[in-house]
Amino acid sequence: EPEVTQTPSHQVTQMGQEVILRCVPISNHLYFYWYRQILGQKVEFLVSFYNNEISEKSEIFDDQFSVERPDGSNFTLKIRSTKLEDSAMYFCASTRDRGAFFGQGTRLTVV
Amino acid sequence: AQSVTQLGSHVSVSEGALVLLRCNYSSSVPPYLFWYVQYPNQGLQLLLKYTSAATLVKGINGFEAEFKKSETSFHLTKPSAHMSDAAEYFCAVTLDTGRRALTFGSGTRLQVQP
């Protein structure tokens, strides 16, 4: 069964460093998303991407964040200068129609 | 703006008992509703979805949910709990085409006692 793949599964970074989280969405999906889940809290929407541009973003998705689809398969989330409060599980998701399919997540720890 | 409220952050049932996880939504337009399950240290798995067709929706692992517009509810049920059902369950809502961003509830942790 096709699935959304995320790498790495864990990432530890120092405060102020840049990180890139990578995702390979399901191949025939057209809509891509990033969500995050701070430990013990609800899942929060960050950004959606369609037709090579951002279609929707939340107030969390500020200038520190950017997304890119550099080729036909990868979808990345970049955090330019990480802060302690960016520590969370980051989920990539994709859909073709209704009902997003999520990856296993990348646990980002900022120290 | 849309929102969902999940009543009960923790639910404990005995193996073989009925599972009922509650979700109420708030939306100014007809919503699309979803239930996701998250096992420890794993991602979110889509259990089922309501997209304005049948109001009773069947999902994976024997779960089902009924959309009740009059009660603005989308409760998740399973007739007989299994130990493997122990996980966190999230209700989510989106609007418009259903491809818009999901708004999640705060989750309900289901414990299944032997």
PDB file of N, CA, C and O in Angstrom, chain A residues 39 43 71 77 82 86-87 103 109:
ATOM      1  N   LEU A  39       4.670  17.944  22.042  1.00  0.00           N
ATOM      2  CA  LEU A  39       4.432  16.833  22.956  1.00  0.00           C
ATOM      3  C   LEU A  39       3.246  17.116  23.877  1.00  0.00           C
ATOM      4  O   LEU A  39       3.205  18.137  24.577  1.00  0.00           O
ATOM      5  N   VAL A  43      -2.613  18.180  17.257  1.00  0.00           N
ATOM      6  CA  VAL A  43      -1.958  18.330  15.965  1.00  0.00           C
ATOM      7  C   VAL A  43      -2.379  19.673  15.362  1.00  0.00           C
ATOM      8  O   VAL A  43      -3.561  20.005  15.322  1.00  0.00           O
ATOM      9  N   ASP A  71      11.684  18.583  -6.670  1.00  0.00           N
ATOM     10  CA  ASP A  71      11.599  17.697  -7.834  1.00  0.00           C
ATOM     11  C   ASP A  71      10.219  17.067  -7.835  1.00  0.00           C
ATOM     12  O   ASP A  71       9.342  17.507  -7.093  1.00  0.00           O
ATOM     13  N   LEU A  77      10.311  20.806   4.303  1.00  0.00           N
ATOM     14  CA  LEU A  77      10.015  21.901   5.221  1.00  0.00           C
ATOM     15  C   LEU A  77      11.343  22.370   5.791  1.00  0.00           C
ATOM     16  O   LEU A  77      12.091  21.575   6.350  1.00  0.00           O
ATOM     17  N   THR A  82      16.301  27.623  14.153  1.00  0.00           N
ATOM     18  CA  THR A  82      15.415  26.919  15.072  1.00  0.00           C
ATOM     19  C   THR A  82      15.435  27.520  16.471  1.00  0.00           C
ATOM     20  O   THR A  82      16.458  28.030  16.948  1.00  0.00           O
ATOM     21  N   ASP A  86      10.378  25.149  18.760  1.00  0.00           N
ATOM     22  CA  ASP A  86      10.128  24.399  17.526  1.00  0.00           C
ATOM     23  C   ASP A  86      10.223  22.897  17.756  1.00  0.00           C
ATOM     24  O   ASP A  86       9.915  22.105  16.856  1.00  0.00           O
ATOM     25  N   SER A  87      10.643  22.500  18.946  1.00  0.00           N
ATOM     26  CA  SER A  87      10.717  21.072  19.258  1.00  0.00           C
ATOM     27  C   SER A  87       9.315  20.467  19.189  1.00  0.00           C
ATOM     28  O   SER A  87       8.395  20.924  19.873  1.00  0.00           O
ATOM     29  N   GLY A 103       2.500  10.764   7.119  1.00  0.00           N
ATOM     30  CA  GLY A 103       3.724  10.018   7.323  1.00  0.00           C
ATOM     31  C   GLY A 103       3.917   9.694   8.794  1.00  0.00           C
ATOM     32  O   GLY A 103       3.107  10.084   9.644  1.00  0.00           O
ATOM     33  N   THR A 109      14.116  17.798  17.887  1.00  0.00           N
ATOM     34  CA  THR A 109      14.477  18.278  19.222  1.00  0.00           C
ATOM     35  C   THR A 109      15.497  19.395  19.073  1.00  0.00           C
ATOM     36  O   THR A 109      16.566  19.183  18.482  1.00  0.00           O
TER      37      THR A 109
END
